[in-house]
XYZ file of C-alpha atoms in Angstrom:
385
model
C -33.385 -21.802 -0.132
C -33.892 -20.041 3.486
C -32.201 -16.009 3.062
C -29.916 -15.042 6.040
C -30.192 -11.411 6.636
C -27.041 -11.541 9.029
C -25.343 -11.210 5.352
C -27.232 -8.306 5.580
C -26.552 -6.548 8.957
C -22.550 -7.336 7.647
C -22.651 -5.889 4.962
C -24.126 -2.510 6.306
C -21.486 -1.601 8.262
C -19.133 -2.355 5.487
C -20.745 -0.223 2.989
C -20.867 2.402 5.229
C -17.665 2.227 6.164
C -16.193 2.470 2.169
C -18.164 4.587 1.334
C -16.496 7.208 4.330
C -13.070 5.644 3.497
C -13.931 6.767 -1.182
C -14.630 10.334 0.753
C -12.036 9.845 2.436
C -10.177 9.654 -0.586
C -11.817 12.251 -2.315
C -11.491 14.790 -0.003
C -8.651 15.095 -0.040
C -7.786 14.455 -3.461
C -9.649 17.799 -4.346
C -8.058 19.712 -1.091
C -4.476 19.222 -3.506
C -5.512 20.098 -6.794
C -6.921 23.060 -4.764
C -3.465 23.866 -3.363
C -1.404 23.258 -5.658
C -3.576 25.698 -8.067
C -3.530 28.458 -6.326
C 0.422 27.692 -5.671
C 1.149 27.926 -9.560
C -1.430 30.514 -9.654
C 1.021 32.813 -6.708
C 4.798 31.234 -7.955
C 3.511 33.261 -11.720
C 2.872 36.320 -9.823
C 5.701 35.882 -8.235
C 7.804 35.653 -11.806
C 5.649 37.752 -13.521
C 6.606 40.205 -10.689
C 10.062 39.124 -11.207
C 9.680 39.818 -15.035
C 10.406 36.229 -15.538
C 7.540 36.543 -18.185
C 9.110 32.015 -19.503
C 8.415 30.864 -16.323
C 4.901 33.039 -15.623
C 3.881 31.576 -18.303
C 4.714 28.284 -17.747
C 3.609 28.509 -13.980
C 0.142 29.994 -15.763
C -0.410 26.809 -18.444
C -0.226 25.003 -15.214
C -2.463 26.019 -13.023
C -5.230 26.428 -16.443
C -4.390 22.491 -16.820
C -5.520 21.339 -12.924
C -8.219 24.437 -13.321
C -9.765 24.576 -16.572
C -12.990 26.347 -15.777
C -11.168 29.751 -13.853
C -11.625 32.553 -16.445
C -8.551 35.013 -14.744
C -6.460 32.628 -14.864
C -6.878 32.069 -18.845
C -6.902 36.376 -18.888
C -3.671 36.494 -17.289
C -2.158 33.649 -19.414
C -3.534 35.793 -22.947
C -2.477 39.141 -21.753
C 1.330 37.070 -21.618
C 1.524 35.931 -24.929
C 0.174 39.420 -26.336
C 3.397 40.989 -24.326
C 5.321 38.691 -25.160
C 4.025 38.511 -28.670
C 3.091 35.757 -28.770
C -0.145 36.393 -30.716
C -1.477 33.569 -32.710
C -1.361 31.900 -28.809
C -3.048 34.657 -27.027
C -5.385 34.657 -29.592
C -5.892 30.739 -28.477
C -6.652 31.304 -25.545
C -9.278 34.496 -25.918
C -11.328 32.629 -28.496
C -10.843 29.853 -25.630
C -12.315 32.101 -23.099
C -15.221 33.414 -25.626
C -16.800 29.653 -26.612
C -17.245 28.316 -22.348
C -20.629 28.262 -21.815
C -20.525 29.459 -18.878
C -18.847 32.670 -19.351
C -20.181 35.392 -17.404
C -21.589 38.966 -19.655
C -18.833 40.178 -17.915
C -16.030 37.812 -18.913
C -16.964 37.617 -22.285
C -17.363 41.849 -22.968
C -13.717 41.372 -21.598
C -12.709 38.753 -23.142
C -13.718 39.731 -26.274
C -11.928 43.591 -25.435
C -8.767 41.238 -25.038
C -9.066 39.367 -28.359
C -9.386 42.579 -30.535
C -5.994 43.260 -28.611
C -4.661 40.171 -29.885
C -5.715 40.849 -33.206
C -4.699 44.756 -32.865
C -0.992 44.030 -31.402
C -0.773 41.418 -34.463
C -1.151 44.122 -37.315
C -4.266 42.061 -37.918
C -6.498 44.982 -38.654
C -9.305 43.445 -40.490
C -10.441 40.816 -37.269
C -9.657 43.535 -34.774
C -11.819 46.160 -36.701
C -14.684 43.211 -36.441
C -13.909 42.349 -33.203
C -14.137 45.970 -31.960
C -17.216 46.138 -34.385
C -18.434 43.101 -31.623
C -18.194 45.942 -28.491
C -20.377 48.637 -29.051
C -22.525 48.834 -26.188
C -20.503 47.498 -24.014
C -17.871 49.042 -21.217
C -15.694 48.380 -23.662
C -17.373 50.711 -26.067
C -15.217 54.191 -25.792
C -11.435 52.092 -25.288
C -13.408 50.228 -29.367
C -13.934 53.511 -30.320
C -10.253 54.967 -30.009
C -8.433 52.049 -30.979
C -10.577 51.881 -34.490
C -9.770 55.213 -35.119
C -6.626 54.495 -35.385
C -7.219 52.073 -37.279
C -8.743 54.184 -40.426
C -5.584 56.554 -39.637
C -3.857 54.054 -39.736
C -5.159 52.356 -43.147
C -5.450 55.984 -44.493
C -9.279 55.910 -44.746
C -10.733 59.314 -43.706
C -13.988 59.523 -44.198
C -14.354 56.664 -41.981
C -11.967 57.849 -39.187
C -13.982 61.222 -39.778
C -17.223 58.965 -38.560
C -15.422 57.791 -36.207
C -14.158 60.344 -34.381
C -18.170 62.298 -35.476
C -19.471 59.644 -32.694
C -17.233 59.523 -30.217
C -17.371 63.556 -29.867
C -21.316 63.227 -29.467
C -20.295 60.377 -26.443
C -18.896 63.315 -25.453
C -15.911 61.682 -25.299
C -13.671 65.073 -25.942
C -13.412 67.186 -28.730
C -12.628 65.950 -31.914
C -12.770 69.106 -34.121
C -9.087 69.334 -35.088
C -9.158 66.212 -35.733
C -12.812 66.481 -38.313
C -10.360 69.633 -40.229
C -7.038 67.049 -40.610
C -9.209 64.221 -42.158
C -10.613 67.257 -44.563
C -7.512 68.066 -45.437
C -5.774 65.004 -45.941
C -9.111 64.286 -48.170
C -8.321 67.580 -50.003
C -4.449 66.624 -51.014
C -5.052 64.361 -53.881
C -8.321 66.607 -54.951
C -4.887 69.662 -55.970
C -2.482 67.104 -57.014
C -5.090 66.591 -59.629
C -5.553 70.128 -60.088
C -9.609 69.432 -58.720
C -9.371 72.875 -57.254
C -12.874 73.434 -57.154
C -13.439 70.183 -55.161
C -10.140 71.079 -53.026
C -11.202 74.201 -51.856
C -14.845 72.857 -50.415
C -13.058 70.303 -48.172
C -10.687 72.701 -46.953
C -13.487 75.699 -46.513
C -15.436 73.189 -44.855
C -12.934 72.237 -43.010
C -11.817 76.359 -41.982
C -15.380 76.077 -40.635
C -14.963 72.563 -38.377
C -12.032 74.056 -36.443
C -11.469 77.523 -36.979
C -8.503 77.092 -34.480
C -6.923 74.524 -36.365
C -4.222 76.592 -38.987
C -3.536 73.895 -41.713
C -6.782 74.335 -42.997
C -5.880 78.138 -44.000
C -2.542 77.735 -44.994
C -3.666 74.385 -47.374
C -6.615 77.050 -48.679
C -4.070 79.300 -49.260
C -1.968 76.992 -51.570
C -4.833 76.781 -53.541
C -5.702 79.506 -53.669
C -2.774 80.789 -55.185
C -1.742 77.439 -57.809
C -5.780 78.709 -58.772
C -4.270 82.918 -59.181
C -6.037 84.604 -56.769
C -3.010 85.556 -54.885
C -4.814 88.377 -53.151
C -7.398 86.044 -51.913
C -3.998 83.650 -50.843
C -2.357 87.117 -49.079
C -5.630 87.982 -47.016
C -6.103 84.077 -46.325
C -2.479 84.009 -44.388
C -3.214 87.247 -43.281
C -6.180 85.836 -41.213
C -4.443 83.550 -40.240
C -1.527 85.590 -39.073
C -4.613 87.593 -36.741
C -6.126 84.470 -35.106
C -3.253 81.900 -34.962
C -0.194 84.487 -34.656
C 2.115 81.121 -33.603
C 1.366 78.936 -36.882
C 3.142 81.506 -38.470
C 6.403 80.740 -39.652
C 4.598 77.478 -40.395
C 3.621 80.104 -43.436
C 6.473 82.939 -44.135
C 7.982 81.674 -47.182
C 4.029 80.960 -48.961
C 2.646 84.510 -47.284
C 6.167 86.027 -49.386
C 5.591 83.887 -52.909
C 1.521 84.583 -52.714
C 2.312 89.030 -51.424
C 4.851 89.051 -54.427
C 2.723 87.451 -57.158
C -0.468 89.912 -55.816
C 2.052 92.827 -55.475
C 0.958 93.414 -51.609
C 5.336 93.239 -50.288
C 4.626 96.087 -48.545
C 1.435 94.423 -46.529
C 3.149 91.215 -46.392
C 5.996 93.146 -44.461
C 4.087 94.585 -41.925
C 2.337 91.231 -40.849
C 5.807 89.508 -40.099
C 7.438 92.727 -38.944
C 4.747 92.780 -36.012
C 4.929 88.928 -35.800
C 8.327 89.035 -34.866
C 8.672 92.129 -33.223
C 6.227 89.895 -30.667
C 7.793 86.169 -31.102
C 11.742 86.356 -33.215
C 11.479 83.100 -35.790
C 13.680 81.934 -38.093
C 11.069 81.209 -40.654
C 9.929 84.518 -40.208
C 13.037 86.280 -39.922
C 14.041 84.510 -43.436
C 10.804 86.190 -45.084
C 11.358 89.196 -43.933
C 15.003 89.356 -46.151
C 13.368 87.233 -48.797
C 10.262 90.265 -49.437
C 12.666 92.739 -48.543
C 14.137 94.154 -51.950
C 10.416 93.547 -52.751
C 9.541 96.643 -50.968
C 12.452 98.941 -52.049
C 14.111 98.751 -48.530
C 17.694 100.116 -48.597
C 19.420 96.795 -47.607
C 17.900 94.536 -50.288
C 20.294 91.030 -49.325
C 18.641 91.781 -45.079
C 22.092 91.607 -43.594
C 21.435 93.802 -40.575
C 18.000 91.413 -39.784
C 20.757 88.845 -38.819
C 22.795 91.071 -37.104
C 19.936 92.480 -35.153
C 18.176 88.463 -34.606
C 22.471 87.481 -33.669
C 21.776 90.219 -31.000
C 18.277 89.100 -29.400
C 19.342 85.591 -30.051
C 22.756 83.005 -30.459
C 21.853 81.083 -33.724
C 24.539 79.627 -34.933
C 21.502 78.955 -38.304
C 21.647 82.837 -38.244
C 25.165 83.631 -38.208
C 25.390 81.365 -41.380
C 22.622 82.927 -43.106
C 24.505 86.214 -42.682
C 28.246 84.801 -43.492
C 27.047 83.609 -46.240
C 25.663 87.576 -47.847
C 29.570 88.339 -46.442
C 32.869 89.102 -47.978
C 35.476 87.326 -46.711
C 39.062 88.750 -46.929
C 40.802 85.904 -48.390
C 37.267 84.314 -50.005
C 39.067 81.481 -52.155
C 38.098 79.724 -48.305
C 34.584 80.909 -48.398
C 32.475 77.813 -50.144
C 34.601 75.377 -47.549
C 33.487 77.441 -44.045
C 30.408 78.051 -46.122
C 30.128 74.122 -46.089
C 30.902 73.372 -42.657
C 28.731 76.541 -41.272
C 26.318 75.709 -42.670
C 26.553 70.931 -41.383
C 27.000 72.412 -37.758
C 23.403 73.759 -38.010
C 21.710 71.663 -40.652
C 20.376 68.927 -37.160
C 19.488 72.871 -35.481
C 17.033 73.710 -38.848
C 14.304 70.316 -37.955
C 11.058 69.896 -36.403
C 11.100 67.934 -33.765
C 8.051 65.670 -32.347
C 6.718 67.015 -28.654
C 5.242 63.528 -27.553
C 8.223 61.620 -29.067
C 10.830 63.169 -30.250
C 10.848 62.120 -33.740
C 12.817 65.434 -35.725
C 11.930 65.801 -39.518
C 13.186 68.009 -42.097
C 10.363 69.161 -42.640
C 6.940 69.611 -40.620
C 4.604 67.217 -40.092
C 0.625 67.761 -38.646
C 0.656 63.797 -38.119
C 4.320 62.441 -36.237
C 5.464 59.271 -39.126
C 6.852 57.660 -34.540
C 4.296 58.170 -32.518
C 1.159 59.127 -35.020
C 0.271 61.966 -32.849
C -1.713 64.811 -34.442
C -0.153 68.307 -34.037
C 2.971 66.968 -32.421
C 5.829 69.138 -34.163
C 6.077 72.836 -32.399
C 5.814 75.878 -35.614
C 9.371 76.234 -34.215
C 12.821 74.792 -35.657
C 14.908 73.105 -32.377
C 17.702 75.510 -31.709
C 14.433 77.599 -30.415
C 12.820 75.758 -28.888
């Protein structure tokens, strides 16, 4: 059978035409998909700017489905899930990114950091700690260490918190000496509860050396010395506090009174308290002066005149209520009712307020129970701020 070359000549143009049509169809489809992806992406951004997070998530999901290789869309989607509290979906998005073999080192580190934040926000501290540990040696190292420090504090693992803080200080991420002193004080508290005074003293003396500018170690050390029967040493420690960190003396005023009376050093303590009060009037120092005055042999054992003098300097409902408590009434039978009303009105003014978050408490905290910030409570009460 003779092969006709004419079929070849006829088939070549036909094949070229079919190939050209196919390529045009693919180009049109690719262009349409490329148009859809940016459109969905920008639609998601628009929803996000208008704080319409549900619609933004739907738009980003559509964009990711159209172009699953776009890492930026995954990051945006994962962050949105985390902000909405959908941590399991955020974890899946970031784990999917980490599973990709074509992800750049920069994006891989970024995804690892995002995954650690997902676990942290979800309260999965063990998994968050593991994810944060993998960020050592990356640009996110500083942020990871700060988050690890928060985890150790939250779980009250003070030795590990101290190790992380030391690491951060060595890396010049800030001065963590005061926080290191707090960690040592926290380790001393259970020792004090067990009456292991020697071990507690070692911790507290080390805290004083680590942060000489911190008030808490000296106050806690004086408390331990007093419990050990070393009242004179406690007075010396608190006198040192009043000399070097005078703004913290109101927090130790009641303890100073107790130690001074036990050591028969009331006059020495009174001089310290009066000197502080003359420069910075304080309700706690005032109460300490009034409490200490009878043991010094002063003429006014009830201290009523101190409250009057304080009222001349500052309008204080708390001082007024304390003065009235010791004053006789013309109608003494009504005194208890009036005193209860005054004490009730003055009670909110005797609280301490966190300078970071505004959390109020009846007692002074070294670490705010609300925002977990250290040293955010002033040594002065609300009425004095």
